[in-house]
C-alpha positions as a printed NumPy array, in Angstrom:
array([[ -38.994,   86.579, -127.35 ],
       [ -38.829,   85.976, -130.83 ],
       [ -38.523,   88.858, -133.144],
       [ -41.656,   89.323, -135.77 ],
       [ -38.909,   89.701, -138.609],
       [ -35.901,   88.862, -139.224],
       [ -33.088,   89.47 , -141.925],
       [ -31.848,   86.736, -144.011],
       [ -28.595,   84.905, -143.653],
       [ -25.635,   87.152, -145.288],
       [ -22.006,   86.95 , -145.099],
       [ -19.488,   89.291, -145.302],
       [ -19.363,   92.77 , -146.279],
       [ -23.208,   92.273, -147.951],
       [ -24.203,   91.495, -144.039],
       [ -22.562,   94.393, -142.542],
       [ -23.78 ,   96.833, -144.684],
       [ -27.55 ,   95.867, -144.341],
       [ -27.431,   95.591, -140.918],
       [ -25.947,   98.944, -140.754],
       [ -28.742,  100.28 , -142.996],
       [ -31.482,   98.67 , -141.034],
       [ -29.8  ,  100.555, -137.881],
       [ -29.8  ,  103.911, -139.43 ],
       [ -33.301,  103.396, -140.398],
       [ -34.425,  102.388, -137.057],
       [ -32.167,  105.068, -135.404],
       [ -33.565,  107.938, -137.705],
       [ -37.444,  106.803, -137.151],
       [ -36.824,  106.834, -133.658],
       [ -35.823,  110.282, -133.679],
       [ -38.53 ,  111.287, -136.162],
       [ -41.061,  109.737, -133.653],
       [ -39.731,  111.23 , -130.689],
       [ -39.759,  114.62 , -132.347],
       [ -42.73 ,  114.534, -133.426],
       [ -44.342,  112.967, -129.896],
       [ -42.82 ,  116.201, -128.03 ],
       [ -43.822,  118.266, -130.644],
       [ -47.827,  117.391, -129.882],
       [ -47.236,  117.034, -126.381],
       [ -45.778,  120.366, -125.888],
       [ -48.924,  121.698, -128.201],
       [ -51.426,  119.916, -125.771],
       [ -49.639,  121.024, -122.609],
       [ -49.494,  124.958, -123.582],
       [ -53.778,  124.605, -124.661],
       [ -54.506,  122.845, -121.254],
       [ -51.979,  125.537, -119.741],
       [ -51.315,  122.864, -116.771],
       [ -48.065,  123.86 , -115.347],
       [ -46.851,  120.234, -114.284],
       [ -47.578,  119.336, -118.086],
       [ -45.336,  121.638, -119.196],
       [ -42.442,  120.886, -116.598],
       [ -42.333,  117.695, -117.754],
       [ -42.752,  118.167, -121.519],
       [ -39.618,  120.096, -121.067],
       [ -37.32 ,  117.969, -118.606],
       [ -38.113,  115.041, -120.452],
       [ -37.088,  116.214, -123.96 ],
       [ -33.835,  116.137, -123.903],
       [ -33.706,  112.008, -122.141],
       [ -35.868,  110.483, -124.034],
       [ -33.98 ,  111.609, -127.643],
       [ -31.43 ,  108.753, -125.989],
       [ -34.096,  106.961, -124.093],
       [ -36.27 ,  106.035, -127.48 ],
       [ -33.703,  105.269, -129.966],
       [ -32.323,  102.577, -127.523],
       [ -35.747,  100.969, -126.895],
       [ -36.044,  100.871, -130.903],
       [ -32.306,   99.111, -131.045],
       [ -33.412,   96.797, -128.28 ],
       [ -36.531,   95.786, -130.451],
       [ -34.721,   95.748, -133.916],
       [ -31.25 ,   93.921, -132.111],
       [ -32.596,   90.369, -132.452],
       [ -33.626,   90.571, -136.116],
       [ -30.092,   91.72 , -137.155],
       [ -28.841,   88.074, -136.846],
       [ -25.503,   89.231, -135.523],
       [ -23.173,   86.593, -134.595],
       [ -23.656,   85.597, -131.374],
       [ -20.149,   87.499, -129.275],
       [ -21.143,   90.598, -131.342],
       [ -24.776,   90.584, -130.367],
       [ -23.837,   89.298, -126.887],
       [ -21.841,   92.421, -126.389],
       [ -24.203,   94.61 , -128.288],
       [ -26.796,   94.028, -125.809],
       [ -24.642,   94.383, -122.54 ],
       [ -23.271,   97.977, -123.98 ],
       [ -27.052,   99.092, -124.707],
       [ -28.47 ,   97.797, -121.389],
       [ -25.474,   99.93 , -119.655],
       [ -26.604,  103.291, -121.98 ],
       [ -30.467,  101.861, -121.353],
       [ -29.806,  102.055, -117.189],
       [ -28.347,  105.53 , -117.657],
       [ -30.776,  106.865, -119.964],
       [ -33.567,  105.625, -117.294],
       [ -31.695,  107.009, -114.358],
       [ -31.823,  110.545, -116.756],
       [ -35.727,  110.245, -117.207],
       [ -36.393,  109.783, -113.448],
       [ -34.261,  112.57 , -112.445],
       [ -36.329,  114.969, -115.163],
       [ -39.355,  113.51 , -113.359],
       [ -38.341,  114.239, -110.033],
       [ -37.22 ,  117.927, -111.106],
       [ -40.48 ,  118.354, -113.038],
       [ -42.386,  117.982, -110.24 ],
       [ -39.831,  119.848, -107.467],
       [ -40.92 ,  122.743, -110.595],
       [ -44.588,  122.505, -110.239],
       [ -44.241,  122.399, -106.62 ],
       [ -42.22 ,  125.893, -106.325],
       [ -44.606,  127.421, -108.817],
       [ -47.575,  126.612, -107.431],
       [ -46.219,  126.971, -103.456],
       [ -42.889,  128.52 , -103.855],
       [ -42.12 ,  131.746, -103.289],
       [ -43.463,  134.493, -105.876],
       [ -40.998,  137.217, -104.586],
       [ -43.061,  138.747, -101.225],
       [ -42.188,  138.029,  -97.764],
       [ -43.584,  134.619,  -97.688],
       [ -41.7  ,  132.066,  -94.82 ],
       [ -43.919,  129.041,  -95.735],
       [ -43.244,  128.964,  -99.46 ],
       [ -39.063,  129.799,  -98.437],
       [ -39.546,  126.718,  -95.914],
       [ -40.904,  124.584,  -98.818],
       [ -38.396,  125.794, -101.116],
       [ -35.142,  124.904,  -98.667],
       [ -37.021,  121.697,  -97.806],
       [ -37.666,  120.501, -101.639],
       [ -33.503,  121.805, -102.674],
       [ -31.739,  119.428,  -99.898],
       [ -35.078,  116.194, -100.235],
       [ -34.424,  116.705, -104.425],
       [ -30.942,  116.39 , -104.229],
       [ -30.699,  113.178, -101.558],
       [ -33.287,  111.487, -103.997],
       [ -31.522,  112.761, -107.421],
       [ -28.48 ,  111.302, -105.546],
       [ -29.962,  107.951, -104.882],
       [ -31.273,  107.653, -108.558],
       [ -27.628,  108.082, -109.437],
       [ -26.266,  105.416, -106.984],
       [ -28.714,  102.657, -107.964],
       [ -28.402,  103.019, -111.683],
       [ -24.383,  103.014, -110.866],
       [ -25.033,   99.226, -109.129],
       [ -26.958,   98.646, -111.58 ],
       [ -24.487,   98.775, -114.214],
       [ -21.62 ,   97.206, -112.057],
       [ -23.938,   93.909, -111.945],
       [ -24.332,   93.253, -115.424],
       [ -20.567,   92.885, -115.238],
       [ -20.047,   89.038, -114.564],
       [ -16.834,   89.375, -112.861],
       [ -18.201,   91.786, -110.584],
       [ -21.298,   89.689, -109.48 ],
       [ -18.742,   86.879, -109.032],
       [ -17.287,   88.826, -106.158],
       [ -21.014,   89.654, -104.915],
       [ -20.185,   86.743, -101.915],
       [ -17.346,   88.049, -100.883],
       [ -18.126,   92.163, -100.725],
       [ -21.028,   90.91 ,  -98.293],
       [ -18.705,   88.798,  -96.291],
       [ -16.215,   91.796,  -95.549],
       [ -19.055,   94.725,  -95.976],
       [ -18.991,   94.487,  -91.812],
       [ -14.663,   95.314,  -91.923],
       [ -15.076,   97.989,  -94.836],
       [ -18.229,   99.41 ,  -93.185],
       [ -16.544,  100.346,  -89.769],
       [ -12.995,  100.878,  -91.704],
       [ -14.979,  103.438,  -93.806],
       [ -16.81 ,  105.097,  -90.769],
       [ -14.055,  106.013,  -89.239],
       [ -12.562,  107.48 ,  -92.289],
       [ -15.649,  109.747,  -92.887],
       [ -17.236,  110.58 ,  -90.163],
       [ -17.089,  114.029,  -90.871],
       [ -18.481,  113.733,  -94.203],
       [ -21.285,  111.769,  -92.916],
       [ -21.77 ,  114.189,  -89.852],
       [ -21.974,  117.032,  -92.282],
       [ -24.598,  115.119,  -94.732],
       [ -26.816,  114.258,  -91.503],
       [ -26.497,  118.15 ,  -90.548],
       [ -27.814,  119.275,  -94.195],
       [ -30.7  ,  116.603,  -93.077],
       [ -31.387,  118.539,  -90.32 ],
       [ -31.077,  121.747,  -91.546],
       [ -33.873,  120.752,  -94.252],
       [ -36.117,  119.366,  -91.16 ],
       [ -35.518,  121.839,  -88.284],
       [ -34.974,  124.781,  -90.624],
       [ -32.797,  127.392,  -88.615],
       [ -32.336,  129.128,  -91.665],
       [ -34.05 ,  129.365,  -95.107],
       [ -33.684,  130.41 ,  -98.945],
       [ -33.715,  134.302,  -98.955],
       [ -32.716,  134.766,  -95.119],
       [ -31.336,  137.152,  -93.862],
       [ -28.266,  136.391,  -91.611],
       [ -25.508,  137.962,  -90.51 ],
       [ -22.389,  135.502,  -90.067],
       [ -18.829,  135.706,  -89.1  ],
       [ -19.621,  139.846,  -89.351],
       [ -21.218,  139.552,  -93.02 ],
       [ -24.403,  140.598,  -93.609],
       [ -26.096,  138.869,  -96.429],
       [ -29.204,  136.279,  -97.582],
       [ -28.974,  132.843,  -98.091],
       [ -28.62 ,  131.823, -101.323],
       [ -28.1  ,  127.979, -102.02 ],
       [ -28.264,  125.388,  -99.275],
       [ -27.047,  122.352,  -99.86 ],
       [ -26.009,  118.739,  -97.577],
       [ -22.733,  119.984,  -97.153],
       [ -22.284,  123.794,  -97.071],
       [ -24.543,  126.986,  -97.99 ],
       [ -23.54 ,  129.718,  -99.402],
       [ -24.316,  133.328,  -98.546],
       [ -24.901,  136.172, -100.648],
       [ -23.024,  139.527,  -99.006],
       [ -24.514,  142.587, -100.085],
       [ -21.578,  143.624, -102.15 ],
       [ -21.797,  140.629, -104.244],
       [ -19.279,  138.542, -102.554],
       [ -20.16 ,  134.624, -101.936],
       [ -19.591,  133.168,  -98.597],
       [ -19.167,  129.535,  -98.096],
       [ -20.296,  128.216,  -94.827],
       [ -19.724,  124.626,  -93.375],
       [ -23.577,  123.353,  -92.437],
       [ -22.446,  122.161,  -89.58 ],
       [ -21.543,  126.136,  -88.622],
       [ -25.579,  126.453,  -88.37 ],
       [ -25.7  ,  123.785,  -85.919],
       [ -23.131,  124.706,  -83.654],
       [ -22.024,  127.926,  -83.586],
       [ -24.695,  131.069,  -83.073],
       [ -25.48 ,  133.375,  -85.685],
       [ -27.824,  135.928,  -86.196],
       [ -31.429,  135.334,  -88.695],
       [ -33.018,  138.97 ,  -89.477],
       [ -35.648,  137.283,  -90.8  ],
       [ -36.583,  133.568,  -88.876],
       [ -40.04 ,  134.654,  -88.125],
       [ -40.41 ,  138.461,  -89.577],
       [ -38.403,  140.395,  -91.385],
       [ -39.776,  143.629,  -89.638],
       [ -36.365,  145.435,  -87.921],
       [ -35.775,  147.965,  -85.606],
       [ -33.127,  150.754,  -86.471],
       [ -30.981,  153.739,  -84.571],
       [ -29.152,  156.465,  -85.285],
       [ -27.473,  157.909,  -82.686],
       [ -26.638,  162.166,  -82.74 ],
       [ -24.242,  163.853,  -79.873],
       [ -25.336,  167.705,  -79.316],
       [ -24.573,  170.264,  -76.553],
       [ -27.502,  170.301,  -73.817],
       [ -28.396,  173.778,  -74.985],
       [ -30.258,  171.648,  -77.675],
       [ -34.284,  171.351,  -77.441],
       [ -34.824,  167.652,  -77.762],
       [ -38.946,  168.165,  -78.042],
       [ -38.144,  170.599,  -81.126],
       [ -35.674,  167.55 ,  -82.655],
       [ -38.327,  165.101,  -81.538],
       [ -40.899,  166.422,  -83.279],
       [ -38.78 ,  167.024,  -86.755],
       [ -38.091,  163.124,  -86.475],
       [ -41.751,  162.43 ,  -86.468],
       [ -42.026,  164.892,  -89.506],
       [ -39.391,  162.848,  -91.318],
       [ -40.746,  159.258,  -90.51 ],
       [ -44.245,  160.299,  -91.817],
       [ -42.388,  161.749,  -95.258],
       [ -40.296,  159.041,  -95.836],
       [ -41.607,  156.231,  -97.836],
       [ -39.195,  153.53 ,  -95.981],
       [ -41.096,  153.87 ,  -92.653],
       [ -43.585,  151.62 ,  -91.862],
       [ -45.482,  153.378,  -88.869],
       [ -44.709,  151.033,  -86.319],
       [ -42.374,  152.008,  -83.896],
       [ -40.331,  155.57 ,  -83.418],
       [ -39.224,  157.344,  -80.824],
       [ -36.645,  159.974,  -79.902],
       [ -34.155,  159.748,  -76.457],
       [ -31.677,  161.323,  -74.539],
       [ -29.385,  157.632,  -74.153],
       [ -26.16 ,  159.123,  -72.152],
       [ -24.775,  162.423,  -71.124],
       [ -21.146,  163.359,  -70.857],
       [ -19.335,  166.505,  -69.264],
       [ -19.008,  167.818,  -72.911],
       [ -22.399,  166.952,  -74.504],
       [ -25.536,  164.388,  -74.704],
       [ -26.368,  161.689,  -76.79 ],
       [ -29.646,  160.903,  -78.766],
       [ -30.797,  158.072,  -80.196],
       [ -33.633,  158.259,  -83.056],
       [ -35.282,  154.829,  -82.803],
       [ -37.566,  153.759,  -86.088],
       [ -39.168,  150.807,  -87.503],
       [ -39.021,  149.4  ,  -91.619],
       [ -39.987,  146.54 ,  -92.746],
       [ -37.304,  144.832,  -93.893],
       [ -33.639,  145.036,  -93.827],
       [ -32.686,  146.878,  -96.609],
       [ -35.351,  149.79 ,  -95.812],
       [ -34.012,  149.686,  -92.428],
       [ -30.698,  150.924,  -93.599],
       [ -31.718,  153.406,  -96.209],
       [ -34.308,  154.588,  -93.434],
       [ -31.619,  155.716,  -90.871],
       [ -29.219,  156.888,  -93.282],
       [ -31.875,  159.45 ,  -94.629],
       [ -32.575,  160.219,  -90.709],
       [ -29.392,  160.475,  -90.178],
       [ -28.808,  163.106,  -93.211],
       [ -32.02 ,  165.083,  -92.658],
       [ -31.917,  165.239,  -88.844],
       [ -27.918,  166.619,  -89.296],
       [ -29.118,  169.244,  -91.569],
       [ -31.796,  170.198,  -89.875],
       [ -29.325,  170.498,  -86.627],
       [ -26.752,  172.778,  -88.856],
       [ -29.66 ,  174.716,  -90.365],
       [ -31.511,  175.92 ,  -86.846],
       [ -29.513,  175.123,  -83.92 ],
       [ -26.382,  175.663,  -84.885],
       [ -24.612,  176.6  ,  -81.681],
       [ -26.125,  173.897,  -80.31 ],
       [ -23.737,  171.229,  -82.138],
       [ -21.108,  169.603,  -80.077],
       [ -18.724,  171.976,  -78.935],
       [ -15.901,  172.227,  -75.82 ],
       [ -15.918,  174.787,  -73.834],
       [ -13.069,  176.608,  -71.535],
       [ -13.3  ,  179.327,  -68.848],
       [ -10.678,  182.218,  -68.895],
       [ -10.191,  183.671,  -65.169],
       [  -7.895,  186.022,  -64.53 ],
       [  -7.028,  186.336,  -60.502],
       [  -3.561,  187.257,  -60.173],
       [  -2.855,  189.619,  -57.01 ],
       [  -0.064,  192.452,  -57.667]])
């Protein structure tokens, strides 16, 4: 297609100069345009308050300042009259930056929409298992297709290359060696990408689990195709294999509730009245604001020659209140223990006899 204008004829330094200028102008105007575009767009998105509006008002910003200029040097190219190698290779270097910049803006589209989807189903910080399954299902699907985008655009730009479609012939004819050659050489790699698959489809764990693996107690934090990490609960990061998840058993505190049970286990001497500690338990539960009302009970678990063991059972309803619960049990029910039975605290006892015959 023709251009609608055109520059005249100029030689040297004259022709260099104005063709630079003309650039520069159409360069700048871009710019101005694309400013000013996003400037009204993010005004009409924030009065019709629509969230997906806004998501991609603001992942497609920062693209299309690369994305607009280059369709403006694309229409402007042809009127420069450059001579024909330096327009030739003007045009291959802009359709390479013109691929990437497209690959950029369909990568903000996908991510504006994996947005809108976690604000409008994700999870809003309450115990929700649907919105944590959508969330570890959109991470891992976002990533294979943000992947793809970035594997086509990369072919893409190979076959503008003329040397490298050249070779197209003969890449297909030994694809069959170099796919089996390969195959062998990563099978783990692509064993651990199909496991991250089937982590996002079968779901044995989700974002904001709670697991306890390799003796760490922690949530899960990121999931990705190839490992997830796990947030301990001092901080600490721990990097897990995905395949781990598939083949090795692990404990989920939270795969369909994240309601626990929790003990606390006392030893006393049997002169100790269990109904009087019993009913001091129950008094604690109902004060304590980590209790959930479910489940409690008080037992004598195991006896020994020296003294019997009790075990407080009580319910919270999640794993963190759990463990504040029975530490407070544990405190209160020791003190109360000290406090009104003391001689009824573990002790040993011996028996002094005396029966020597003069």
């Amino acid at each position: 297609m023709q251009p609608s204008f055109s520059l005249p004829h100029l030689n040297g330094w004259e022709a260099v100069v104005t063709a630079g200028a003309v650039l520069l102008a159409t360069l700048l105007t871009a710019v101005v345009l694309n400013r000013l575009f996003f400037h009204l767009a993010a005004g009409l998105a924030r009065r019709t308050g629509h969230p997906l509006a806004l998501f991609l008002v603001d992942r497609l910003r920062l693209p299309s300042r690369l994305l607009v200029p280059l369709l403006a040097l694309i229409l402007v190219l042809p009127a420069l009259n450059l001579v024909a190698v330096a327009e030739a290779r003007a045009e291959h270097l802009i359709t390479l930056v013109f691929i990437a910049a497209l690959a950029w803006v369909a990568t903000g589209v996908i991510l504006a929409f994996r947005d809108y989807l976690l604000t409008r189903y994700g999870n809003n910080g309450s115990d929700d298992y649907k919105a944590r399954a959508l969330e570890t299902q959109l991470t891992v699907a976002v990533r294979i297709v943000v992947v793809i985008v970035v594997v086509v655009a990369l072919a893409a730009m190979l076959m503008t290359f003329a040397a490298i479609r050249s070779l197209g012939m003969s890449i297909l004819a030994s694809a069959g060696i170099v796919g089996v050659t390969v195959g062998f050489a990563a099978q783990r790699s692509i064993a651990t990408l199909f496991a991250g698959l089937q982590i996002a489809v079968t779901q044995p764990i989700r974002i904001n689990d709670v697991v306890l693996v390799e003796g760490e107690y922690g949530n899960i934090e990121e999931i990705t195709l190839t490992y997830v990490v796990v947030k301990i609960w001092d901080q600490r990061r721990l990097l897990v294999p995905v395949t781990y998840f598939l083949e090795k058993p692990f404990q989920n505190w939270t795969r369909h509730s994240s309601e626990l049970l929790g003990t606390v286990f006392f030893q006393a001497d049997f002169s100790l009245p269990v109904e009087r500690v019993r009913q001091q338990l129950h008094e604690i539960l109902l004060a304590s604001k980590k209790w959930d009302g479910r489940v409690w009970s008080l037992q004598m678990t195991n006896a020994t020659e020296r003294s019997m063991e009790l075990r407080a059972l009580m319910s919270a309803p999640d794993a963190p209140s759990v463990w504040d619960l029975r530490c407070e049990v544990r405190e209160k029910l020791l003190h109360f223990m000290l406090e009104t039975f003391p001689e009824s605290l573990p002790k040993a006892r011996a028996y002094l006899s005396s029966d020597r015959t003069d």
